[in-house]
Amino acid sequence: RPTTAVRNGEFDGNPATEGDTGWSSLIDAPLHPEYPSAHSILAAAVGAVLQAELGSAPTPTLTTTSPTAKGAARSWTKVDDFVKEVGNARIYEGIHFRTSTEVGAKMGKQVGELAAQRFARPD
């Protein structure tokens, strides 16, 4: 996880990198693997299903609220913006590397597209 990498930066074999032993992530690291990002997988799967359902129709405003952030709400007008923000949040929180969120988003998109194909409602 980033916490270990940042704190031990001087041991990574790159002379331009320094460690920061006092650095900590904004949230506690969850008890699941760093790679790939599960949140990114879930967001991209939801996004792919939404895209499949919407087809060429305009995307309605998407809004979610967070019970852990005292009900704070976020809204998006593009599905891709939602998926990217979920991945970026995991990076900004300090619990995932970008590669983990990018790979997770690719995996989630594949899962969502497969689900949409297999379980599509008839017109």
PDB file of C-alpha atoms in Angstrom, residues 13-118:
ATOM      1  CA  GLY A  13      16.445   1.693  -5.050  1.00  0.00           C
ATOM      2  CA  ASN A  14      15.715   5.146  -6.493  1.00  0.00           C
ATOM      3  CA  PRO A  15      18.178   7.736  -5.169  1.00  0.00           C
ATOM      4  CA  ALA A  16      15.684  10.544  -5.957  1.00  0.00           C
ATOM      5  CA  THR A  17      13.118   9.104  -3.546  1.00  0.00           C
ATOM      6  CA  GLU A  18      13.082   9.923   0.145  1.00  0.00           C
ATOM      7  CA  GLY A  19      10.965   8.266   2.785  1.00  0.00           C
ATOM      8  CA  ASP A  20       8.523  10.099   5.010  1.00  0.00           C
ATOM      9  CA  THR A  21       8.156   8.069   8.194  1.00  0.00           C
ATOM     10  CA  GLY A  22       5.392  10.337   9.499  1.00  0.00           C
ATOM     11  CA  TRP A  23       3.139  10.011   6.451  1.00  0.00           C
ATOM     12  CA  SER A  24      -0.231   8.314   6.844  1.00  0.00           C
ATOM     13  CA  SER A  25      -3.205   7.863   4.570  1.00  0.00           C
ATOM     14  CA  LEU A  26      -6.374   9.896   5.055  1.00  0.00           C
ATOM     15  CA  ILE A  27      -8.319   6.763   5.938  1.00  0.00           C
ATOM     16  CA  ASP A  28      -7.287   3.453   7.464  1.00  0.00           C
ATOM     17  CA  ALA A  29      -6.309   0.874   4.886  1.00  0.00           C
ATOM     18  CA  PRO A  30      -9.113  -1.639   4.361  1.00  0.00           C
ATOM     19  CA  LEU A  31      -8.521  -5.305   5.061  1.00  0.00           C
ATOM     20  CA  HIS A  32      -8.532  -6.382   1.422  1.00  0.00           C
ATOM     21  CA  PRO A  33      -5.849  -6.381  -1.256  1.00  0.00           C
ATOM     22  CA  GLU A  34      -4.403  -3.157  -2.637  1.00  0.00           C
ATOM     23  CA  TYR A  35      -4.423  -4.578  -6.182  1.00  0.00           C
ATOM     24  CA  PRO A  36      -6.764  -4.265  -7.900  1.00  0.00           C
ATOM     25  CA  SER A  37      -8.978  -1.574  -6.407  1.00  0.00           C
ATOM     26  CA  ALA A  38     -12.326  -3.147  -5.528  1.00  0.00           C
ATOM     27  CA  HIS A  39     -14.052   0.245  -5.433  1.00  0.00           C
ATOM     28  CA  SER A  40     -12.845   0.912  -8.979  1.00  0.00           C
ATOM     29  CA  ILE A  41     -14.132  -2.473 -10.125  1.00  0.00           C
ATOM     30  CA  LEU A  42     -17.541  -1.823  -8.601  1.00  0.00           C
ATOM     31  CA  ALA A  43     -17.828   1.734  -9.958  1.00  0.00           C
ATOM     32  CA  ALA A  44     -16.840   0.703 -13.485  1.00  0.00           C
ATOM     33  CA  ALA A  45     -19.217  -2.272 -13.440  1.00  0.00           C
ATOM     34  CA  VAL A  46     -22.084  -0.007 -12.385  1.00  0.00           C
ATOM     35  CA  GLY A  47     -21.018   2.488 -15.038  1.00  0.00           C
ATOM     36  CA  ALA A  48     -20.988  -0.129 -17.794  1.00  0.00           C
ATOM     37  CA  VAL A  49     -24.458  -1.368 -16.841  1.00  0.00           C
ATOM     38  CA  LEU A  50     -25.766   2.210 -16.774  1.00  0.00           C
ATOM     39  CA  GLN A  51     -24.263   2.902 -20.198  1.00  0.00           C
ATOM     40  CA  ALA A  52     -25.850  -0.258 -21.577  1.00  0.00           C
ATOM     41  CA  GLU A  53     -29.233   0.671 -20.132  1.00  0.00           C
ATOM     42  CA  LEU A  54     -29.052   4.257 -21.364  1.00  0.00           C
ATOM     43  CA  GLY A  55     -27.874   3.446 -24.871  1.00  0.00           C
ATOM     44  CA  SER A  56     -27.826   6.698 -26.818  1.00  0.00           C
ATOM     45  CA  ALA A  57     -30.131   8.489 -24.362  1.00  0.00           C
ATOM     46  CA  PRO A  58     -28.603  11.396 -22.442  1.00  0.00           C
ATOM     47  CA  THR A  59     -27.145  10.563 -19.066  1.00  0.00           C
ATOM     48  CA  PRO A  60     -29.307  11.802 -16.196  1.00  0.00           C
ATOM     49  CA  THR A  61     -27.556  13.453 -13.270  1.00  0.00           C
ATOM     50  CA  LEU A  62     -26.089  10.720 -11.112  1.00  0.00           C
ATOM     51  CA  THR A  63     -25.930  11.433  -7.385  1.00  0.00           C
ATOM     52  CA  THR A  64     -24.679   9.412  -4.444  1.00  0.00           C
ATOM     53  CA  THR A  65     -24.484  10.233  -0.768  1.00  0.00           C
ATOM     54  CA  SER A  66     -21.967   8.997   1.758  1.00  0.00           C
ATOM     55  CA  PRO A  67     -23.090   7.869   5.201  1.00  0.00           C
ATOM     56  CA  THR A  68     -19.443   7.900   6.347  1.00  0.00           C
ATOM     57  CA  ALA A  69     -19.050  11.535   5.201  1.00  0.00           C
ATOM     58  CA  LYS A  70     -22.127  12.740   7.106  1.00  0.00           C
ATOM     59  CA  GLY A  71     -24.424  12.503   4.086  1.00  0.00           C
ATOM     60  CA  ALA A  72     -22.205  14.490   1.715  1.00  0.00           C
ATOM     61  CA  ALA A  73     -23.523  14.209  -1.839  1.00  0.00           C
ATOM     62  CA  ARG A  74     -21.623  14.080  -5.131  1.00  0.00           C
ATOM     63  CA  SER A  75     -23.219  14.397  -8.570  1.00  0.00           C
ATOM     64  CA  TRP A  76     -22.035  13.658 -12.100  1.00  0.00           C
ATOM     65  CA  THR A  77     -23.490  14.187 -15.561  1.00  0.00           C
ATOM     66  CA  LYS A  78     -21.146  11.674 -17.222  1.00  0.00           C
ATOM     67  CA  VAL A  79     -20.725   8.047 -16.207  1.00  0.00           C
ATOM     68  CA  ASP A  80     -16.985   8.177 -16.993  1.00  0.00           C
ATOM     69  CA  ASP A  81     -16.551  11.106 -14.597  1.00  0.00           C
ATOM     70  CA  PHE A  82     -18.147   9.043 -11.821  1.00  0.00           C
ATOM     71  CA  VAL A  83     -15.853   6.069 -12.493  1.00  0.00           C
ATOM     72  CA  LYS A  84     -12.730   8.263 -12.606  1.00  0.00           C
ATOM     73  CA  GLU A  85     -13.641  10.083  -9.404  1.00  0.00           C
ATOM     74  CA  VAL A  86     -14.075   6.848  -7.484  1.00  0.00           C
ATOM     75  CA  GLY A  87     -10.588   5.735  -8.554  1.00  0.00           C
ATOM     76  CA  ASN A  88      -9.048   9.124  -7.822  1.00  0.00           C
ATOM     77  CA  ALA A  89     -10.630   9.180  -4.370  1.00  0.00           C
ATOM     78  CA  ARG A  90      -8.900   5.912  -3.490  1.00  0.00           C
ATOM     79  CA  ILE A  91      -5.574   7.420  -4.575  1.00  0.00           C
ATOM     80  CA  TYR A  92      -6.166  10.710  -2.731  1.00  0.00           C
ATOM     81  CA  GLU A  93      -7.142   8.777   0.396  1.00  0.00           C
ATOM     82  CA  GLY A  94      -3.738   7.107   0.212  1.00  0.00           C
ATOM     83  CA  ILE A  95      -4.890   3.502   0.064  1.00  0.00           C
ATOM     84  CA  HIS A  96      -4.304   2.600  -3.604  1.00  0.00           C
ATOM     85  CA  PHE A  97      -1.772   3.242  -6.318  1.00  0.00           C
ATOM     86  CA  ARG A  98      -3.044   4.561  -9.671  1.00  0.00           C
ATOM     87  CA  THR A  99      -2.269   1.263 -11.422  1.00  0.00           C
ATOM     88  CA  SER A 100      -4.651  -0.507  -9.054  1.00  0.00           C
ATOM     89  CA  THR A 101      -7.490   1.868  -9.849  1.00  0.00           C
ATOM     90  CA  GLU A 102      -6.870   1.758 -13.618  1.00  0.00           C
ATOM     91  CA  VAL A 103      -6.745  -2.043 -13.705  1.00  0.00           C
ATOM     92  CA  GLY A 104      -9.787  -2.203 -11.433  1.00  0.00           C
ATOM     93  CA  ALA A 105     -11.746   0.102 -13.744  1.00  0.00           C
ATOM     94  CA  LYS A 106     -10.877  -2.038 -16.774  1.00  0.00           C
ATOM     95  CA  MET A 107     -11.942  -5.191 -14.947  1.00  0.00           C
ATOM     96  CA  GLY A 108     -15.162  -3.607 -13.729  1.00  0.00           C
ATOM     97  CA  LYS A 109     -16.070  -2.392 -17.205  1.00  0.00           C
ATOM     98  CA  GLN A 110     -15.682  -5.936 -18.531  1.00  0.00           C
ATOM     99  CA  VAL A 111     -17.801  -7.334 -15.707  1.00  0.00           C
ATOM    100  CA  GLY A 112     -20.515  -4.701 -16.239  1.00  0.00           C
ATOM    101  CA  GLU A 113     -20.609  -5.221 -19.998  1.00  0.00           C
ATOM    102  CA  LEU A 114     -20.891  -8.975 -19.534  1.00  0.00           C
ATOM    103  CA  ALA A 115     -23.679  -8.550 -16.978  1.00  0.00           C
ATOM    104  CA  ALA A 116     -25.524  -6.168 -19.310  1.00  0.00           C
ATOM    105  CA  GLN A 117     -25.268  -8.666 -22.180  1.00  0.00           C
ATOM    106  CA  ARG A 118     -26.377 -11.646 -20.145  1.00  0.00           C
TER     107      ARG A 118
END
